[in-house]
mmCIF file with all atom_site columns, C-alpha atoms in Angstrom:
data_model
loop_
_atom_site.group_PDB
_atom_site.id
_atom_site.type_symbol
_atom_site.label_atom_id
_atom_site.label_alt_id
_atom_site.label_comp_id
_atom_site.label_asym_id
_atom_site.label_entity_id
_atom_site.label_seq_id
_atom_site.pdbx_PDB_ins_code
_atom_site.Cartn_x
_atom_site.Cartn_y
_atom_site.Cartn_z
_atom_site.occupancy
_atom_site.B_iso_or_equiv
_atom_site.pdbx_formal_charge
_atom_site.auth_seq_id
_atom_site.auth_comp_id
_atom_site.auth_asym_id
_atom_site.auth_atom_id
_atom_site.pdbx_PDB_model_num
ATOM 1   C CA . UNK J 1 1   ? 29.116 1.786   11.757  1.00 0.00 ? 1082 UNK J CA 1
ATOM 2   C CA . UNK J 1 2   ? 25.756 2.735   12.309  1.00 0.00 ? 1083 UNK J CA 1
ATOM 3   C CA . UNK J 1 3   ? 23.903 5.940   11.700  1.00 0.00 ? 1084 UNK J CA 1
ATOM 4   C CA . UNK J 1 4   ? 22.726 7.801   14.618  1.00 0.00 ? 1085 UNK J CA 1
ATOM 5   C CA . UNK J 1 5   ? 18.675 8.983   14.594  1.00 0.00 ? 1086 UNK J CA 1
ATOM 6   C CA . UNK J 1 6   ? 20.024 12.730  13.733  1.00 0.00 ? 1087 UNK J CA 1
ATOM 7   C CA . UNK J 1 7   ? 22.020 11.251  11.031  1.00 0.00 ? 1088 UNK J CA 1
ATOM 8   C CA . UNK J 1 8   ? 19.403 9.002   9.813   1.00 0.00 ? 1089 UNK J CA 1
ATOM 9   C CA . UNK J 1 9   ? 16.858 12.380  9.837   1.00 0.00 ? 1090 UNK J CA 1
ATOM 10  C CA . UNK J 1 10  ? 19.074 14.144  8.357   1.00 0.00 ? 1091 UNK J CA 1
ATOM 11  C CA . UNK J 1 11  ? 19.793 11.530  5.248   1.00 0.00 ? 1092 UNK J CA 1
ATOM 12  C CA . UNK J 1 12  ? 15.795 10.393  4.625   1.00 0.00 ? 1093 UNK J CA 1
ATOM 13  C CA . UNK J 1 13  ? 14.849 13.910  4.228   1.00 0.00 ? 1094 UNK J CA 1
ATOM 14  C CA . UNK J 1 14  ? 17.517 14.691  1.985   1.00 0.00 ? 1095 UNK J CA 1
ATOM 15  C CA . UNK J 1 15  ? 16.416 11.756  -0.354  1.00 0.00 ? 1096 UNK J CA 1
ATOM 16  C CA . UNK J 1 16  ? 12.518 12.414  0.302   1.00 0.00 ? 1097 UNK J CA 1
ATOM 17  C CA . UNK J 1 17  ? 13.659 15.722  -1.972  1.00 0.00 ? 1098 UNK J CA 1
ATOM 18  C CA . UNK J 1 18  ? 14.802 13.633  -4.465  1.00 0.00 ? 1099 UNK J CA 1
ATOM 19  C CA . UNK J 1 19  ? 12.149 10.640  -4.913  1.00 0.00 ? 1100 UNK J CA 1
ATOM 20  C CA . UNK J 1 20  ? 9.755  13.372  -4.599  1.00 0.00 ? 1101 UNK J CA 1
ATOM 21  C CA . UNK J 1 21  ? 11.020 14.838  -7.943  1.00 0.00 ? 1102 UNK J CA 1
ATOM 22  C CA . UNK J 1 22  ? 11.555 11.430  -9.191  1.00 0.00 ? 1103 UNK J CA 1
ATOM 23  C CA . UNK J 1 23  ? 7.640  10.239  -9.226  1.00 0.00 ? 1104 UNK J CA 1
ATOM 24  C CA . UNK J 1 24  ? 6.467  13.486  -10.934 1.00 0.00 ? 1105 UNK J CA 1
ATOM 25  C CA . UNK J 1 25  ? 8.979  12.096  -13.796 1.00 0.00 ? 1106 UNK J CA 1
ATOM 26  C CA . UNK J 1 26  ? 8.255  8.859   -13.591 1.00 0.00 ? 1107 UNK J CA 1
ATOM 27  C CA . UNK J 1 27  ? 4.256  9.413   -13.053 1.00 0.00 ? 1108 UNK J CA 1
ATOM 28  C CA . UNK J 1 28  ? 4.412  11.373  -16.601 1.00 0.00 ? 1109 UNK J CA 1
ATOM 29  C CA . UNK J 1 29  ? 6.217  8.206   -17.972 1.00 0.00 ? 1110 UNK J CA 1
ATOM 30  C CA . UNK J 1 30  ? 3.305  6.079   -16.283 1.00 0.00 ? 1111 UNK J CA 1
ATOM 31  C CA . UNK J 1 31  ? 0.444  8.378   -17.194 1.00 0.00 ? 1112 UNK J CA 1
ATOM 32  C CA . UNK J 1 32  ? -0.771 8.341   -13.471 1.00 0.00 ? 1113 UNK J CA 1
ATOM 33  C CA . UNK J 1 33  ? -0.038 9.696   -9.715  1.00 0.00 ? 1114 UNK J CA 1
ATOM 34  C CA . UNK J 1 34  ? 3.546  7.586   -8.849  1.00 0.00 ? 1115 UNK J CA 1
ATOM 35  C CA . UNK J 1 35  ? 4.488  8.725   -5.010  1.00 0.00 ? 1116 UNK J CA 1
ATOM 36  C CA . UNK J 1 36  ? 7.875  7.177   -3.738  1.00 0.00 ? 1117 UNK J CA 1
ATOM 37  C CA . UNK J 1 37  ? 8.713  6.908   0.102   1.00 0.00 ? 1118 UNK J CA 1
ATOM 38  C CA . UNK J 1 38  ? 11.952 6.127   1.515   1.00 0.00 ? 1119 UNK J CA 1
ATOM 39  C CA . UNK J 1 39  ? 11.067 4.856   5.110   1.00 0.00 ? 1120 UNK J CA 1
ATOM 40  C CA . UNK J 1 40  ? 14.225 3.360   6.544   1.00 0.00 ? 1121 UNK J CA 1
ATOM 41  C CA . UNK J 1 41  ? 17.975 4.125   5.976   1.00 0.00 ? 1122 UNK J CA 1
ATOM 42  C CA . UNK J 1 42  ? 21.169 2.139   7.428   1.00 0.00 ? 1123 UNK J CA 1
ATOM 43  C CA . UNK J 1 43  ? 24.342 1.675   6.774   1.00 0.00 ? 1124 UNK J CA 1
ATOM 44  C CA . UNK J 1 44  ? 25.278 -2.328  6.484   1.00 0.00 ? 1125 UNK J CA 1
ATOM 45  C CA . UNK J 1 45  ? 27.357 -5.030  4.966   1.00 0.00 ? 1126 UNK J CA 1
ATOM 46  C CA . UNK J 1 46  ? 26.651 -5.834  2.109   1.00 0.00 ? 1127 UNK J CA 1
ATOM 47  C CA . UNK J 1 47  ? 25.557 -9.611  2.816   1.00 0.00 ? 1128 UNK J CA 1
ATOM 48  C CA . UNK J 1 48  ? 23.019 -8.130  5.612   1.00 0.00 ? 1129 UNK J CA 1
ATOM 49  C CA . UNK J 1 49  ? 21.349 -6.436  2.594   1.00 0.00 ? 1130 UNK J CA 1
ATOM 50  C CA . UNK J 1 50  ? 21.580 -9.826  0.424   1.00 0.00 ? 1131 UNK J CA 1
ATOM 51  C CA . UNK J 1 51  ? 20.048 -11.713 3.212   1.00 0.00 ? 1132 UNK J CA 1
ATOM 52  C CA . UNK J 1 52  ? 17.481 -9.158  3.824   1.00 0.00 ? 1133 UNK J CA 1
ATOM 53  C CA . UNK J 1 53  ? 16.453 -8.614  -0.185  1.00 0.00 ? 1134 UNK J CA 1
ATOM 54  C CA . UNK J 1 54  ? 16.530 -12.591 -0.993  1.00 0.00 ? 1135 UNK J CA 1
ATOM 55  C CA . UNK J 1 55  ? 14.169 -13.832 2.229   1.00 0.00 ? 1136 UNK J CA 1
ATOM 56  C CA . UNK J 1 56  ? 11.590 -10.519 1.312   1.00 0.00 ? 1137 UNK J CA 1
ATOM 57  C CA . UNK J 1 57  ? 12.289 -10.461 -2.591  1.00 0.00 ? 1138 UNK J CA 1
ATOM 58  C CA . UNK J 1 58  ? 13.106 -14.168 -3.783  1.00 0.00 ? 1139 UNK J CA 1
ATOM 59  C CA . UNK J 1 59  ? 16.427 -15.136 -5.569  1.00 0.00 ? 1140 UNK J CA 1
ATOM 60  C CA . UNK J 1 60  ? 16.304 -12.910 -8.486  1.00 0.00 ? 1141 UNK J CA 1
ATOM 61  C CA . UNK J 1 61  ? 17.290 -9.255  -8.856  1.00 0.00 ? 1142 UNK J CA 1
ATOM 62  C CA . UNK J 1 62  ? 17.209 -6.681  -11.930 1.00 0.00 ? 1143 UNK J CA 1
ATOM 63  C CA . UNK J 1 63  ? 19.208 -3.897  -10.679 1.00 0.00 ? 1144 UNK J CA 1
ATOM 64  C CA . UNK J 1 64  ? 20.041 -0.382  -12.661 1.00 0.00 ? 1145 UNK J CA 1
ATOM 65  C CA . UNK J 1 65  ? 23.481 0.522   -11.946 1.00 0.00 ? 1146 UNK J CA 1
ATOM 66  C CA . UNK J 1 66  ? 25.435 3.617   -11.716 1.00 0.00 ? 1147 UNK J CA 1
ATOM 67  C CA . UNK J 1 67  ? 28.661 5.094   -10.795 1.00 0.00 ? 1148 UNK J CA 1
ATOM 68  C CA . UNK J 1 68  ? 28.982 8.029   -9.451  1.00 0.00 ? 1149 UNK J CA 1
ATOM 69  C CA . UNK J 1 69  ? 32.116 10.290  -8.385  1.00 0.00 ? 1150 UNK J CA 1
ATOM 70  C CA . UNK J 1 70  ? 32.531 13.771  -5.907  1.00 0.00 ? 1151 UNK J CA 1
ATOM 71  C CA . UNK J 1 71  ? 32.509 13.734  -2.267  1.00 0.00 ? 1152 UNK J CA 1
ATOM 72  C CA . UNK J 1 72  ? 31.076 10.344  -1.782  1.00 0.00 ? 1153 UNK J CA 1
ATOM 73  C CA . UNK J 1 73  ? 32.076 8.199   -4.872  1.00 0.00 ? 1154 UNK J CA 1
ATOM 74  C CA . UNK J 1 74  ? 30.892 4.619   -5.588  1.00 0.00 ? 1155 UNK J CA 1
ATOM 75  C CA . UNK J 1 75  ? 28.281 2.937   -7.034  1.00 0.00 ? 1156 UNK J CA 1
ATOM 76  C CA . UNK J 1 76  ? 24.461 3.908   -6.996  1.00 0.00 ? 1157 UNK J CA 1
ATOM 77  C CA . UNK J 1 77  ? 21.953 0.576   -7.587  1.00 0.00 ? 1158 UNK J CA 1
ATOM 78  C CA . UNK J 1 78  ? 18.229 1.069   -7.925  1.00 0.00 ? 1159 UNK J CA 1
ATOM 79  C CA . UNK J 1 79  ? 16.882 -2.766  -7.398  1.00 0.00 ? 1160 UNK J CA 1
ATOM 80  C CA . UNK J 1 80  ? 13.872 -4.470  -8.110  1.00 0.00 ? 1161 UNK J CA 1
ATOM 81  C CA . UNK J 1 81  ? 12.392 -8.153  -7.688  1.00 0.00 ? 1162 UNK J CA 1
ATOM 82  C CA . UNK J 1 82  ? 11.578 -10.248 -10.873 1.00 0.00 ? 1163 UNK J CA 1
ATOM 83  C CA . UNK J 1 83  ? 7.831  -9.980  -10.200 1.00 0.00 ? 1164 UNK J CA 1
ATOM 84  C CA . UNK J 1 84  ? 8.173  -5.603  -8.997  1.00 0.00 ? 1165 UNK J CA 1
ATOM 85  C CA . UNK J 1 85  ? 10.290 -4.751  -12.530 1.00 0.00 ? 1166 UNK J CA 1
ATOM 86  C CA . UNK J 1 86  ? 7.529  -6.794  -14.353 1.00 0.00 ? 1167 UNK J CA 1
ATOM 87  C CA . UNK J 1 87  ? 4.926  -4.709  -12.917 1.00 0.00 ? 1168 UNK J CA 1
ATOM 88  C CA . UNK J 1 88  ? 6.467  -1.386  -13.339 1.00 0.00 ? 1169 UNK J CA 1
ATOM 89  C CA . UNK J 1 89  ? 7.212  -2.319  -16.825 1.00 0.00 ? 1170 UNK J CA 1
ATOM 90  C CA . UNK J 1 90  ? 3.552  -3.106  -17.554 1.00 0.00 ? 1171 UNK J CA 1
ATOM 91  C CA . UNK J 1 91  ? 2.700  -0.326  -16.072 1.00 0.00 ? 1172 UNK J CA 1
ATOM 92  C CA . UNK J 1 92  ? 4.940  2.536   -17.889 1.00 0.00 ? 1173 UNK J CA 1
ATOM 93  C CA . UNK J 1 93  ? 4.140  1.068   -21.112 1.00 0.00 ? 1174 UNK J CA 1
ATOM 94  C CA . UNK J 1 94  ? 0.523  -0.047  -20.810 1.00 0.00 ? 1175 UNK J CA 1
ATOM 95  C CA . UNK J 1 95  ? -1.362 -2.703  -18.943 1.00 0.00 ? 1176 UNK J CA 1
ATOM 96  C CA . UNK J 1 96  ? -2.293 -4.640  -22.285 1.00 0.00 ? 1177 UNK J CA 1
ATOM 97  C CA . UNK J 1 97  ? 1.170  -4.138  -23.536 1.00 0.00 ? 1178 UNK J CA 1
ATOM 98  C CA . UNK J 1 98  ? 1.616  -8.248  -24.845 1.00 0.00 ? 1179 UNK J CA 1
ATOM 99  C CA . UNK J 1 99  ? 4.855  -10.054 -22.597 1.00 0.00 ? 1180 UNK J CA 1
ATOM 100 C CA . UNK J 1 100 ? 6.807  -10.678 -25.932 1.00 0.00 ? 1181 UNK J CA 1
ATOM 101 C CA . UNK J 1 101 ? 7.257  -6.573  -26.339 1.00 0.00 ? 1182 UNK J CA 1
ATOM 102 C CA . UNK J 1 102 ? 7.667  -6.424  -22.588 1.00 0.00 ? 1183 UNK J CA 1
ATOM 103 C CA . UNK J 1 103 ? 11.076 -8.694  -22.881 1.00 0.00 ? 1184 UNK J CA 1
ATOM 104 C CA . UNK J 1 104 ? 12.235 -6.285  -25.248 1.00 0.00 ? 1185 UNK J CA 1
ATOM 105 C CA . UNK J 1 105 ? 11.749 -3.031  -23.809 1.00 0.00 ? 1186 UNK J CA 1
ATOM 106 C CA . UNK J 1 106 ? 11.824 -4.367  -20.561 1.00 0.00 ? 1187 UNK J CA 1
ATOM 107 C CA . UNK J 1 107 ? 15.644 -2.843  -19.669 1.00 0.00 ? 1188 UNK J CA 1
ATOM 108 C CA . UNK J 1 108 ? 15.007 0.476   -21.497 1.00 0.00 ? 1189 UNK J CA 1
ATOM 109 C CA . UNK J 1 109 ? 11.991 1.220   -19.340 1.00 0.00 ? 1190 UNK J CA 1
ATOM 110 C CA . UNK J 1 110 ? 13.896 0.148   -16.391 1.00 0.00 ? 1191 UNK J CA 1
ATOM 111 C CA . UNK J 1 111 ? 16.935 1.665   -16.794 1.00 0.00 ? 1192 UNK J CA 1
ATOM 112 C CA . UNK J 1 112 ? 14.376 4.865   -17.557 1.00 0.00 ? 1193 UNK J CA 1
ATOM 113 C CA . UNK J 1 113 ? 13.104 4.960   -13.917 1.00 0.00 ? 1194 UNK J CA 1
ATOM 114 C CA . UNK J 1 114 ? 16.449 3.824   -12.678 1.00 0.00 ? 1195 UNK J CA 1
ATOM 115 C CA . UNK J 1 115 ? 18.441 6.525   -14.107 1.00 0.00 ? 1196 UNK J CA 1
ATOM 116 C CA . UNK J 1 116 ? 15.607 9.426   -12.804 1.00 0.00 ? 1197 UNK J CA 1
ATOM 117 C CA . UNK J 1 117 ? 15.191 8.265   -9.627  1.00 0.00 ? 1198 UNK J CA 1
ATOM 118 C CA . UNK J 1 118 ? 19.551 7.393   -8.934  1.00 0.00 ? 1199 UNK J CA 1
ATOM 119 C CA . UNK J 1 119 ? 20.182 11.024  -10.676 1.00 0.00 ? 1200 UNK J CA 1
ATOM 120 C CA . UNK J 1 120 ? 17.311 12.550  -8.096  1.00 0.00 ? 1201 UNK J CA 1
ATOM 121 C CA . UNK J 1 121 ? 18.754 11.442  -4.896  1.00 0.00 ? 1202 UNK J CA 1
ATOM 122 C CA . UNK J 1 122 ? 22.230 12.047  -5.839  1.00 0.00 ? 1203 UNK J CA 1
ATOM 123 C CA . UNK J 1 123 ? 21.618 15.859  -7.122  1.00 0.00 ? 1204 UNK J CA 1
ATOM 124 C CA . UNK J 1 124 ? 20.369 16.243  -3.653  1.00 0.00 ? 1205 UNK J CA 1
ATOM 125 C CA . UNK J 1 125 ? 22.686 14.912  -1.911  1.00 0.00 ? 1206 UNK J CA 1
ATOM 126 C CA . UNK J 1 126 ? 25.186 17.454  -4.007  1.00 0.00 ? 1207 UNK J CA 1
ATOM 127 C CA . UNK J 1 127 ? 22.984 20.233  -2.978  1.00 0.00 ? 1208 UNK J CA 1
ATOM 128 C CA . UNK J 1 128 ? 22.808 19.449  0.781   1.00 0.00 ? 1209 UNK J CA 1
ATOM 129 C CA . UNK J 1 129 ? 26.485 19.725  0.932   1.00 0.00 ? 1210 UNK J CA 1
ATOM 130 C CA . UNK J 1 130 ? 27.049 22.118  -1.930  1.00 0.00 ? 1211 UNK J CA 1
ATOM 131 C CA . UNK J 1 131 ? 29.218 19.941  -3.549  1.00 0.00 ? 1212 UNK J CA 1
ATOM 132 C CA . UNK J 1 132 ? 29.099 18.392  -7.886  1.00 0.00 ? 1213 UNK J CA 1
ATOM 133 C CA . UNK J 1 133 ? 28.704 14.849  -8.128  1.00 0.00 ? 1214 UNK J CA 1
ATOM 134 C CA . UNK J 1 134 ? 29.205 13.301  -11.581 1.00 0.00 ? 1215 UNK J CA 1
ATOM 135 C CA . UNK J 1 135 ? 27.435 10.338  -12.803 1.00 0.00 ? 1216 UNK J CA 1
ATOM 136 C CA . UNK J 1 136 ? 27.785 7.629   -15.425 1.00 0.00 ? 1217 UNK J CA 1
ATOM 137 C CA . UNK J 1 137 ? 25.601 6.043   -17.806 1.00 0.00 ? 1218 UNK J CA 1
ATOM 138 C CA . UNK J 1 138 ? 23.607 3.727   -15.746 1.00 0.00 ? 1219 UNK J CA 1
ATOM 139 C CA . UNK J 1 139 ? 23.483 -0.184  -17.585 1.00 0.00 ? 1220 UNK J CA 1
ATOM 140 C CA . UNK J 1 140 ? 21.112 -2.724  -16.143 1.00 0.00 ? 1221 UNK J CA 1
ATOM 141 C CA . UNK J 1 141 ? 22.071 -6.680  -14.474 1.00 0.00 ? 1222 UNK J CA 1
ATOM 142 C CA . UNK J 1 142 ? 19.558 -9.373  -13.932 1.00 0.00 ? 1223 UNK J CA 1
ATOM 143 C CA . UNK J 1 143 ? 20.813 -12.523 -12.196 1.00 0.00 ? 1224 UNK J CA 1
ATOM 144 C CA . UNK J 1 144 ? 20.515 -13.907 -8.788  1.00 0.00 ? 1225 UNK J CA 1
ATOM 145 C CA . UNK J 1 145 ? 20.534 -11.760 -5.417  1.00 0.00 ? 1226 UNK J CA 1
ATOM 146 C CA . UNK J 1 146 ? 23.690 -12.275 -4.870  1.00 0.00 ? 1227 UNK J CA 1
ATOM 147 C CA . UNK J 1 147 ? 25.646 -11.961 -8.298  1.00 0.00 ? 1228 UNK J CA 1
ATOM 148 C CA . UNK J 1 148 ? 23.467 -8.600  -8.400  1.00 0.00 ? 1229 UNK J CA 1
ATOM 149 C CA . UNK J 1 149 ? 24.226 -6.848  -5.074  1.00 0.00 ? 1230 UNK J CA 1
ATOM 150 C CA . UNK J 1 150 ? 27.922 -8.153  -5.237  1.00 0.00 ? 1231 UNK J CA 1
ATOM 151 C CA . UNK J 1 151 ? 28.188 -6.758  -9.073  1.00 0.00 ? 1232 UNK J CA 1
ATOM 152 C CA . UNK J 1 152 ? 28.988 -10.406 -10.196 1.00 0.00 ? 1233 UNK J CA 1
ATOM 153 C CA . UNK J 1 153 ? 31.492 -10.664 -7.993  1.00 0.00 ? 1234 UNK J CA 1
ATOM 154 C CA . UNK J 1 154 ? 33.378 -7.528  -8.044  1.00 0.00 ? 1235 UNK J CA 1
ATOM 155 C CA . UNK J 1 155 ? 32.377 -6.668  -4.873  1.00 0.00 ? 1236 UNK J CA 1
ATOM 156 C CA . UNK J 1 156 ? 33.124 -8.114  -1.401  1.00 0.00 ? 1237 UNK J CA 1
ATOM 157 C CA . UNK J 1 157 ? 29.738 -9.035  0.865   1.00 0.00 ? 1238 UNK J CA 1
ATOM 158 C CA . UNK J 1 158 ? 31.837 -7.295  3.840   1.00 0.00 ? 1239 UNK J CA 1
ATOM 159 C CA . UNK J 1 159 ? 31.750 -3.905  2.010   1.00 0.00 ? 1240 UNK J CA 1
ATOM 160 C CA . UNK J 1 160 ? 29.845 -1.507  3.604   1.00 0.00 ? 1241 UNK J CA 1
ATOM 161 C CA . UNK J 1 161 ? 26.885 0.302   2.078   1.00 0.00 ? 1242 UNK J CA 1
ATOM 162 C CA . UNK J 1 162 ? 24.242 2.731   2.395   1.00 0.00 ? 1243 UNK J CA 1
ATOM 163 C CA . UNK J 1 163 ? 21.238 1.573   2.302   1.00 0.00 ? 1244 UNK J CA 1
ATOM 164 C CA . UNK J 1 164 ? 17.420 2.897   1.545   1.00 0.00 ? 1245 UNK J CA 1
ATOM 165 C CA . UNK J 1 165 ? 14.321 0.897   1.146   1.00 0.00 ? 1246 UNK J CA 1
ATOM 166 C CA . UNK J 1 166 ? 11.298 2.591   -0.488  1.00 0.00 ? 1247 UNK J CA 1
ATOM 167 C CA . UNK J 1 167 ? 7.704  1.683   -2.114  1.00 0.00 ? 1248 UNK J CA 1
ATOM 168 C CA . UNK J 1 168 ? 6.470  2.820   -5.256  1.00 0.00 ? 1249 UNK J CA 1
ATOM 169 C CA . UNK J 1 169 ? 2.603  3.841   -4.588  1.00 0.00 ? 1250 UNK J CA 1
ATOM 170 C CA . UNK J 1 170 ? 0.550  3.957   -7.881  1.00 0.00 ? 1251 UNK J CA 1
ATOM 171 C CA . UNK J 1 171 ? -3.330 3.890   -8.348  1.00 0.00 ? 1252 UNK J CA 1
ATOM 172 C CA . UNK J 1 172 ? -3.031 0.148   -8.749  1.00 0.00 ? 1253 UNK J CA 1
ATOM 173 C CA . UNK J 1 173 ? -1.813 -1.031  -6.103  1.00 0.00 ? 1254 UNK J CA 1
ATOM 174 C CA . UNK J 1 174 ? 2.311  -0.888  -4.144  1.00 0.00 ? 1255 UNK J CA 1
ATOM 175 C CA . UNK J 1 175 ? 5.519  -1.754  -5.524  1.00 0.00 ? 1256 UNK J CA 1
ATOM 176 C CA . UNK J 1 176 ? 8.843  -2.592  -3.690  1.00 0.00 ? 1257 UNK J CA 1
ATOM 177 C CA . UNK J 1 177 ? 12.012 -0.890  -4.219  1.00 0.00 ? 1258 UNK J CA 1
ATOM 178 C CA . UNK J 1 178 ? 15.434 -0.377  -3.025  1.00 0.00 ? 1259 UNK J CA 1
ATOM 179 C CA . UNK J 1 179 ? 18.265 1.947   -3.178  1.00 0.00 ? 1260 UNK J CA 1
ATOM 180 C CA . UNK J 1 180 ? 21.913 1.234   -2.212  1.00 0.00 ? 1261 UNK J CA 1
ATOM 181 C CA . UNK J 1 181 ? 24.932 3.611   -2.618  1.00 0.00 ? 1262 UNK J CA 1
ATOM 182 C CA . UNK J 1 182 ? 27.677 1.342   -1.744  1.00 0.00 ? 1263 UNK J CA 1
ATOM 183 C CA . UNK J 1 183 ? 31.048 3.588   -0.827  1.00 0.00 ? 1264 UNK J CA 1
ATOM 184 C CA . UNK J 1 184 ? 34.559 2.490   0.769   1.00 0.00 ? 1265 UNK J CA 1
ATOM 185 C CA . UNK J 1 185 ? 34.199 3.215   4.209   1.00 0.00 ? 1266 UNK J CA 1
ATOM 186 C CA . UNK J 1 186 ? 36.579 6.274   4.345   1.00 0.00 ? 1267 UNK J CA 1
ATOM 187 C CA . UNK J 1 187 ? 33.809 7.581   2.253   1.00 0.00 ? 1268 UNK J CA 1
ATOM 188 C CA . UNK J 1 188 ? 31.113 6.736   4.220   1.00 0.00 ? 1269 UNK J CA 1
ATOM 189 C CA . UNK J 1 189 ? 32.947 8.340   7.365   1.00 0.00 ? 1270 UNK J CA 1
ATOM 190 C CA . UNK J 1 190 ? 32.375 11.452  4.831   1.00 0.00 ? 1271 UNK J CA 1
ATOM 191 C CA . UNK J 1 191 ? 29.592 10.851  4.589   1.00 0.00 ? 1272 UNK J CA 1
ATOM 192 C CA . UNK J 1 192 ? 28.305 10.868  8.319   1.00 0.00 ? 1273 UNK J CA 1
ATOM 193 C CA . UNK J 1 193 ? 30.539 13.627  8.989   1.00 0.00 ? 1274 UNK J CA 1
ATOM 194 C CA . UNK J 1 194 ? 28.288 15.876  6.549   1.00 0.00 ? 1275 UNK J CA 1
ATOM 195 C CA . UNK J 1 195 ? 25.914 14.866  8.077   1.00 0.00 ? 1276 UNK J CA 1
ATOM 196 C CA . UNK J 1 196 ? 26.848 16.193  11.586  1.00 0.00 ? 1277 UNK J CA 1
ATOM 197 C CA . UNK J 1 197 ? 28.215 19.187  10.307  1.00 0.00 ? 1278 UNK J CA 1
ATOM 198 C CA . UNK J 1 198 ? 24.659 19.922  8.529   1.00 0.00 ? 1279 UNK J CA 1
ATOM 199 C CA . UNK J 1 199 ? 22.685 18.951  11.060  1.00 0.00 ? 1280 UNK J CA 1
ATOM 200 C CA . UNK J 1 200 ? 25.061 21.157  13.509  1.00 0.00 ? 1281 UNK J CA 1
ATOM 201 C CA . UNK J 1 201 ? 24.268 23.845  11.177  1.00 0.00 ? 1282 UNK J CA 1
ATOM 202 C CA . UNK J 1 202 ? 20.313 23.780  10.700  1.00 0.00 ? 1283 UNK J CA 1
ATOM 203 C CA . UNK J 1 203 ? 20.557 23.468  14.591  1.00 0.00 ? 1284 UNK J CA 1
ATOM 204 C CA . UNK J 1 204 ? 22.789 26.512  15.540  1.00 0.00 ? 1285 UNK J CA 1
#
């Protein structure tokens, strides 16, 4: 299943609402300008996306995790590489913060940006289609590409997801981050379908 360039329009802009909300949040926690972009969006299989992430990211993953229910239910995962959740770490709680505290606030801060950028895209996608989505508590993993994106196994690499890759822009420089929503694919077919109908409807 792929998205059509309508579809894909349709989706980016929806979660350019969101991110945009997201770095005001997450440029207070920072104490400087954080944009966010979301330049691509697909829908794949799950092993594309492990592929993809482990030849551009390396083989390790933290990931902040969180499950979501309502018109498209699954499970939302913000990801970053080893050396991208170090950075944003060091730079939410200070640039001379000393690498012994940064192992032990390391998942708070994480699952701190996680949590406001997951609960941003997914209030938006609620309001494009009018619809409540409930969320969970969002926990972190760190392990290898694989055990991450495939939730230590729970999930199947065939499963299909939606997928968004954005950058985090701060005044020192670009970090890399990516957003998957991974839903069955009668849920996806939802999904898409919103879309059209939205799209039908801006366009009428």
């Amino acid at each position: 299943m792929q998205l059509t360039p309508q579809q894909e329009d349709v989706l980016k802009e929806t979660f350019n609402m969101g991110v945009g909300r997201a770095s005001a949040s997450i440029g207070e926690l920072a104490q400087c300008e954080v944009s966010l972009t979301v330049p691509e969006a697909h829908i794949c299989e799950l092993s594309t996306l492990i592929s993809k992430i482990s030849a551009d990211e390396g083989a390790k993953l933290s990931a902040v995790i969180q499950g979501y229910s309502g018109p498209f239910e699954g499970t939302a995962m913000m990801l970053y590489s080893e050396s991208a959740s170090l950075d944003l770490v060091r730079l939410i709680m200070g640039s001379d913060t000393p690498s012994e505290q940064l192992s032990e606030m390391e998942s708070d801060a994480l699952c701190e940006v996680g949590n406001i950028v997951l609960n941003a895209c997914l209030s938006s996608l609620g309001q494009l289609f009018d619809a409540q989505i409930e969320t969970s508590l969002p926990e972190i993993i760190t392990g290898s590409t694989y055990d991450v994106l495939t939730l230590e196994g729970k999930l199947s690499p065939e499963k299909q997801i939606v997928f968004l890759k954005m950058g985090f822009r701060v005044a020192t420089g670009q970090l890399q981050g990516y957003l998957s929503f991974i839903l069955d694919t009668d849920k996806i077919q939802n999904l898409v379908d919103s879309l059209d109908r939205y799209y039908e409807k801006v366009c009428a």
